[in-house]
Amino acid sequence: MDKVPAGLTAAQTSSRKGWTLAGPALLWTSLFFLAPMGLVVAYSLFRRVGGTIDTSPSLYNYRRIIDEPVFFDALRNSLEVVAITVVFSILVAYPFAYILAYRVPPRWQRPLLLLAVLPFWTSYVVRSYSWLLVLGKNGVVNELMTSTGLISSPITLSNTRLATVVGFVHFFTMLTSLTIYASLTQIPESYRKAARDLGASSFLTFLRVTLPLSMPGVVVGAFLTFVLAIGDFITPQILGGGQELLLPQAIMLQVQRRGDFPLAAALSVVLLVVVIVVYAASAKRLTLEQE
């Protein structure tokens, strides 16, 4: 048993030890997250006037975001694309995770998981450009549909919202699969056996036992997909072709072309607030451990 220093109670000693252990993490978070975010929030209150920055605090940039439809449309487009991505990612990931957890022998599950995450080792940009080869007018999909007579001439698949969603779903489905798989493997087999012993069919067992108990994994995967997709700039730019303005693109537009850093900071704060709101809405479910 650790010796309690003279003059300190056991609770005080435990508290001091806790702060000592948490100190490096708190310092790291403060230096590389809280301080930069504080600067972004402060900068969002400034105003670009001509070629200079007016440092008088105001809500001018936030009023612009509300008043100018282009920014509201960018936020709406981002939420729509990400919502569609999350839904389709779950629809694709859940059957894969279910089969992996319950239909594949345990000795093959890890090798299959390894194969599933292999695409993550490929460059994000390379994967995006690869989809252009598939969805382009002379791509694999158009060539297949033309040769089979489904269409008479190539249709536009790349540089659309569809292409952006397809890319997102491909990139994030494996991530969602991992969280759902982790949740499924934590469900005691005795629960499912008990349901079947009581006369429940396989579908009813899934509906009443497996699905509710795997929801923490579904929510975690959905949240991770949401966070990664809503802040992604590369995929909408490459696969969407800039045809539809999303929030990250609006931010980069202000930085690269207009040099309006305060407005870009305000848009970044809006993006952060959206993520915080989604986190708050799903906080109770953001755990892979079964209650």
Coordinates of C-alpha atoms in Angstrom, one line a residue:
M1 CA 0.0 0.0 0.0
D2 CA 1.3 3.5 -0.9
K3 CA 2.4 5.6 2.1
V4 CA 0.3 8.7 2.6
P5 CA 2.6 11.8 2.9
A6 CA 2.4 13.6 6.2
G7 CA -0.2 16.4 6.4
L8 CA -2.3 15.0 3.5
T9 CA -5.4 12.8 3.6
A10 CA -5.7 9.7 1.4
A11 CA -8.3 11.6 -0.8
Q12 CA -5.9 14.5 -1.2
T13 CA -3.1 12.2 -2.1
S14 CA -5.3 10.4 -4.7
S15 CA -6.4 13.7 -6.2
R16 CA -2.8 14.9 -6.5
K17 CA -1.8 11.7 -8.2
G18 CA -4.7 12.0 -10.6
W19 CA -3.8 15.5 -11.6
T20 CA -0.1 14.5 -12.0
L21 CA -1.1 11.6 -14.4
A22 CA -3.6 13.8 -16.3
G23 CA -1.2 16.8 -16.5
P24 CA 0.5 15.8 -19.8
A25 CA -2.8 15.1 -21.5
L26 CA -4.3 18.4 -20.2
L27 CA -1.2 20.3 -21.4
W28 CA -1.3 18.7 -24.8
T29 CA -5.0 19.4 -25.2
S30 CA -4.6 23.0 -24.1
L31 CA -1.6 23.7 -26.4
F32 CA -2.9 22.0 -29.5
F33 CA -6.7 22.2 -29.3
L34 CA -8.0 24.7 -26.8
A35 CA -5.5 27.5 -27.6
P36 CA -5.9 27.2 -31.4
M37 CA -9.7 27.0 -31.1
G38 CA -9.6 30.1 -28.9
L39 CA -7.6 31.9 -31.5
V40 CA -10.1 30.8 -34.3
V41 CA -13.0 32.0 -32.2
A42 CA -11.3 35.3 -31.5
Y43 CA -10.4 35.8 -35.1
S44 CA -14.0 35.1 -36.2
L45 CA -14.9 38.3 -34.3
F46 CA -12.6 40.5 -36.4
R47 CA -13.5 42.0 -39.7
R48 CA -11.8 42.2 -43.1
V49 CA -11.9 45.8 -44.4
G50 CA -10.2 46.2 -47.7
G51 CA -6.8 44.6 -47.4
T52 CA -6.6 45.0 -43.6
I53 CA -8.1 43.3 -40.6
D54 CA -10.2 45.4 -38.2
T55 CA -9.6 43.9 -34.8
S56 CA -12.7 45.5 -33.1
P57 CA -14.8 42.6 -31.9
S58 CA -18.2 42.3 -33.6
L59 CA -20.6 39.6 -34.9
Y60 CA -20.3 41.0 -38.4
N61 CA -19.1 37.7 -39.9
Y62 CA -21.9 35.7 -38.2
R63 CA -24.5 38.1 -39.5
R64 CA -23.1 37.6 -43.0
I65 CA -23.4 33.8 -42.7
I66 CA -27.0 34.2 -41.7
D67 CA -27.9 36.9 -44.3
E68 CA -26.1 35.6 -47.3
P69 CA -27.8 32.5 -48.8
V70 CA -24.6 31.0 -50.2
F71 CA -23.3 30.2 -46.7
F72 CA -26.6 28.7 -45.6
D73 CA -26.8 26.7 -48.7
A74 CA -23.3 25.4 -48.1
L75 CA -24.3 24.3 -44.6
R76 CA -27.5 22.7 -45.8
N77 CA -25.6 20.8 -48.6
S78 CA -23.1 19.6 -46.2
L79 CA -25.7 18.2 -43.8
E80 CA -27.6 16.6 -46.6
V81 CA -24.6 14.9 -48.1
V82 CA -23.3 13.7 -44.7
A83 CA -26.8 12.5 -43.6
I84 CA -27.1 10.4 -46.8
T85 CA -23.6 9.1 -46.3
V86 CA -24.2 8.0 -42.7
V87 CA -27.4 6.2 -43.7
F88 CA -25.9 4.3 -46.6
S89 CA -22.7 3.6 -44.6
I90 CA -24.7 1.9 -41.9
L91 CA -26.9 0.0 -44.4
V92 CA -23.7 -1.4 -46.0
A93 CA -21.7 -1.9 -42.9
Y94 CA -24.2 -3.6 -40.7
P95 CA -24.7 -6.8 -42.8
F96 CA -21.0 -7.0 -43.3
A97 CA -20.3 -6.7 -39.5
Y98 CA -23.1 -9.1 -38.7
I99 CA -21.9 -11.8 -41.1
L100 CA -18.3 -11.3 -39.8
A101 CA -19.4 -11.6 -36.2
Y102 CA -21.9 -14.5 -36.4
R103 CA -21.3 -16.4 -39.7
V104 CA -17.6 -16.4 -40.1
P105 CA -15.5 -18.8 -38.0
P106 CA -13.5 -17.0 -35.3
R107 CA -10.1 -18.0 -36.8
W108 CA -11.0 -16.2 -40.0
Q109 CA -12.5 -13.0 -38.5
R110 CA -9.2 -11.3 -37.8
P111 CA -7.7 -11.9 -41.3
L112 CA -10.9 -10.7 -42.8
L113 CA -10.9 -7.6 -40.6
L114 CA -7.3 -6.9 -41.8
L115 CA -8.4 -7.2 -45.4
A116 CA -11.3 -4.9 -44.7
V117 CA -9.1 -2.1 -43.4
L118 CA -6.4 -2.5 -46.0
P119 CA -7.9 0.3 -48.2
F120 CA -7.3 2.7 -45.4
W121 CA -3.6 2.3 -46.0
T122 CA -4.0 3.8 -49.5
S123 CA -3.7 7.5 -49.9
Y124 CA -7.0 9.3 -49.5
V125 CA -6.3 11.4 -52.7
V126 CA -5.5 8.3 -54.7
R127 CA -8.7 6.6 -53.7
S128 CA -10.7 9.7 -54.7
Y129 CA -9.1 9.9 -58.1
S130 CA -9.6 6.1 -58.5
W131 CA -13.3 6.7 -58.2
L132 CA -13.1 9.2 -61.1
L133 CA -11.9 6.3 -63.3
V134 CA -14.9 4.3 -62.2
L135 CA -17.6 7.0 -62.5
G136 CA -16.2 9.1 -65.4
K137 CA -17.9 9.2 -68.8
N138 CA -15.4 6.7 -70.1
G139 CA -15.3 4.9 -66.7
V140 CA -16.1 1.3 -65.8
V141 CA -19.8 2.0 -64.9
N142 CA -20.6 3.8 -68.1
E143 CA -18.7 1.3 -70.2
L144 CA -20.6 -1.6 -68.5
M145 CA -24.1 0.0 -68.9
T146 CA -23.4 1.0 -72.5
S147 CA -22.1 -2.4 -73.5
T148 CA -25.1 -4.2 -71.9
G149 CA -27.6 -1.8 -73.6
L150 CA -28.9 -0.2 -70.4
I151 CA -28.0 3.2 -71.7
S152 CA -27.4 4.4 -75.2
S153 CA -24.7 7.0 -74.3
P154 CA -22.6 7.7 -71.3
I155 CA -24.3 9.6 -68.4
T156 CA -22.8 12.0 -66.0
L157 CA -21.8 10.3 -62.7
S158 CA -18.7 12.1 -61.7
N159 CA -18.7 15.7 -60.6
T160 CA -22.1 15.2 -58.9
R161 CA -23.4 14.8 -55.4
L162 CA -23.8 11.1 -56.1
A163 CA -20.1 10.7 -56.8
T164 CA -19.3 12.5 -53.5
V165 CA -21.7 10.2 -51.5
V166 CA -20.3 7.1 -53.2
G167 CA -16.7 8.1 -52.3
F168 CA -17.7 8.9 -48.7
V169 CA -19.6 5.6 -48.3
H170 CA -16.6 3.7 -49.6
F171 CA -14.2 5.5 -47.4
F172 CA -16.1 5.3 -44.2
T173 CA -18.1 2.0 -44.4
M174 CA -15.2 0.0 -43.1
L175 CA -14.8 2.3 -40.1
T176 CA -18.5 1.9 -39.3
S177 CA -18.2 -1.9 -39.8
L178 CA -15.5 -2.0 -37.1
T179 CA -17.5 -0.2 -34.5
I180 CA -20.6 -2.3 -35.2
Y181 CA -18.6 -5.5 -35.2
A182 CA -17.0 -4.6 -31.8
S183 CA -20.5 -4.0 -30.5
L184 CA -21.9 -7.3 -31.8
T185 CA -19.1 -9.4 -30.4
Q186 CA -19.9 -8.0 -26.9
I187 CA -23.4 -9.3 -27.0
P188 CA -23.5 -12.5 -24.8
E189 CA -24.5 -15.5 -26.9
S190 CA -26.7 -16.6 -24.1
Y191 CA -29.1 -13.7 -24.8
R192 CA -29.7 -14.8 -28.3
K193 CA -30.0 -18.5 -27.2
A194 CA -32.5 -17.5 -24.6
A195 CA -34.7 -15.7 -27.1
R196 CA -34.6 -18.7 -29.5
D197 CA -35.4 -21.0 -26.6
L198 CA -38.5 -18.9 -25.8
G199 CA -39.7 -19.4 -29.3
A200 CA -38.5 -16.3 -31.1
S201 CA -37.6 -16.7 -34.7
S202 CA -34.2 -15.7 -36.1
F203 CA -35.7 -12.4 -37.4
L204 CA -37.4 -11.6 -34.1
T205 CA -34.3 -12.5 -32.2
F206 CA -32.4 -10.0 -34.3
L207 CA -35.0 -7.4 -34.0
R208 CA -35.6 -7.6 -30.3
V209 CA -32.1 -8.6 -29.0
T210 CA -29.2 -8.2 -31.4
L211 CA -30.2 -4.9 -33.0
P212 CA -31.0 -3.0 -29.8
L213 CA -27.8 -4.2 -28.1
S214 CA -25.7 -3.3 -31.1
M215 CA -27.0 0.2 -31.3
P216 CA -24.0 1.7 -29.4
G217 CA -21.7 0.5 -32.1
V218 CA -24.1 1.9 -34.8
V219 CA -24.2 5.3 -33.1
V220 CA -20.4 5.4 -32.6
G221 CA -19.9 4.5 -36.3
A222 CA -22.5 7.1 -37.4
F223 CA -20.9 9.8 -35.3
L224 CA -17.4 9.1 -36.5
T225 CA -18.6 9.0 -40.1
F226 CA -20.4 12.3 -39.6
V227 CA -17.4 14.0 -38.1
L228 CA -15.0 12.8 -40.8
A229 CA -17.3 13.5 -43.7
I230 CA -18.6 17.0 -42.7
G231 CA -15.1 18.3 -42.4
D232 CA -13.8 16.6 -45.6
F233 CA -12.6 19.0 -48.3
I234 CA -10.8 16.6 -50.7
T235 CA -13.6 14.2 -51.7
P236 CA -16.3 16.9 -52.6
Q237 CA -13.6 18.8 -54.5
I238 CA -12.3 15.8 -56.5
L239 CA -15.5 13.7 -57.0
G240 CA -18.0 16.5 -56.7
G241 CA -16.0 18.7 -59.0
G242 CA -16.9 21.8 -57.1
Q243 CA -20.4 21.7 -58.6
E244 CA -21.9 21.9 -55.2
L245 CA -20.6 24.1 -52.5
L246 CA -20.1 22.4 -49.1
L247 CA -19.0 24.1 -45.9
P248 CA -15.3 23.0 -46.0
Q249 CA -15.1 24.3 -49.5
A250 CA -16.7 27.6 -48.5
I251 CA -14.0 27.9 -45.8
M252 CA -11.2 27.2 -48.2
L253 CA -12.7 29.6 -50.7
Q254 CA -12.5 32.4 -48.2
V255 CA -8.9 31.5 -47.3
Q256 CA -7.4 30.8 -50.7
R257 CA -9.2 33.1 -53.1
R258 CA -10.6 36.0 -51.0
G259 CA -8.1 36.1 -48.1
D260 CA -11.0 36.7 -45.7
F261 CA -9.6 34.9 -42.7
P262 CA -12.1 36.3 -40.2
L263 CA -15.1 35.0 -42.2
A264 CA -13.3 31.6 -42.7
A265 CA -12.8 31.5 -38.9
A266 CA -16.5 32.2 -38.4
L267 CA -17.5 29.4 -40.8
S268 CA -15.1 27.1 -39.0
V269 CA -16.8 27.9 -35.7
V270 CA -20.2 27.2 -37.2
L271 CA -18.8 23.8 -38.4
L272 CA -17.5 23.1 -34.9
V273 CA -20.9 24.0 -33.3
V274 CA -22.7 21.6 -35.7
V275 CA -20.3 18.8 -34.5
I276 CA -20.9 19.7 -30.9
V277 CA -24.7 19.7 -31.3
V278 CA -24.5 16.2 -33.0
Y279 CA -22.2 15.0 -30.2
A280 CA -24.6 16.3 -27.5
A281 CA -27.5 14.6 -29.2
S282 CA -25.8 11.2 -29.3
A283 CA -23.6 11.5 -26.2
K284 CA -25.5 8.9 -24.2
R285 CA -24.9 6.3 -26.9
L286 CA -21.3 7.1 -27.7
T287 CA -19.8 4.0 -26.1
L288 CA -19.0 0.6 -27.4
E289 CA -19.5 -1.0 -24.0
Q290 CA -22.8 -2.7 -23.4
E291 CA -24.8 -1.3 -20.4

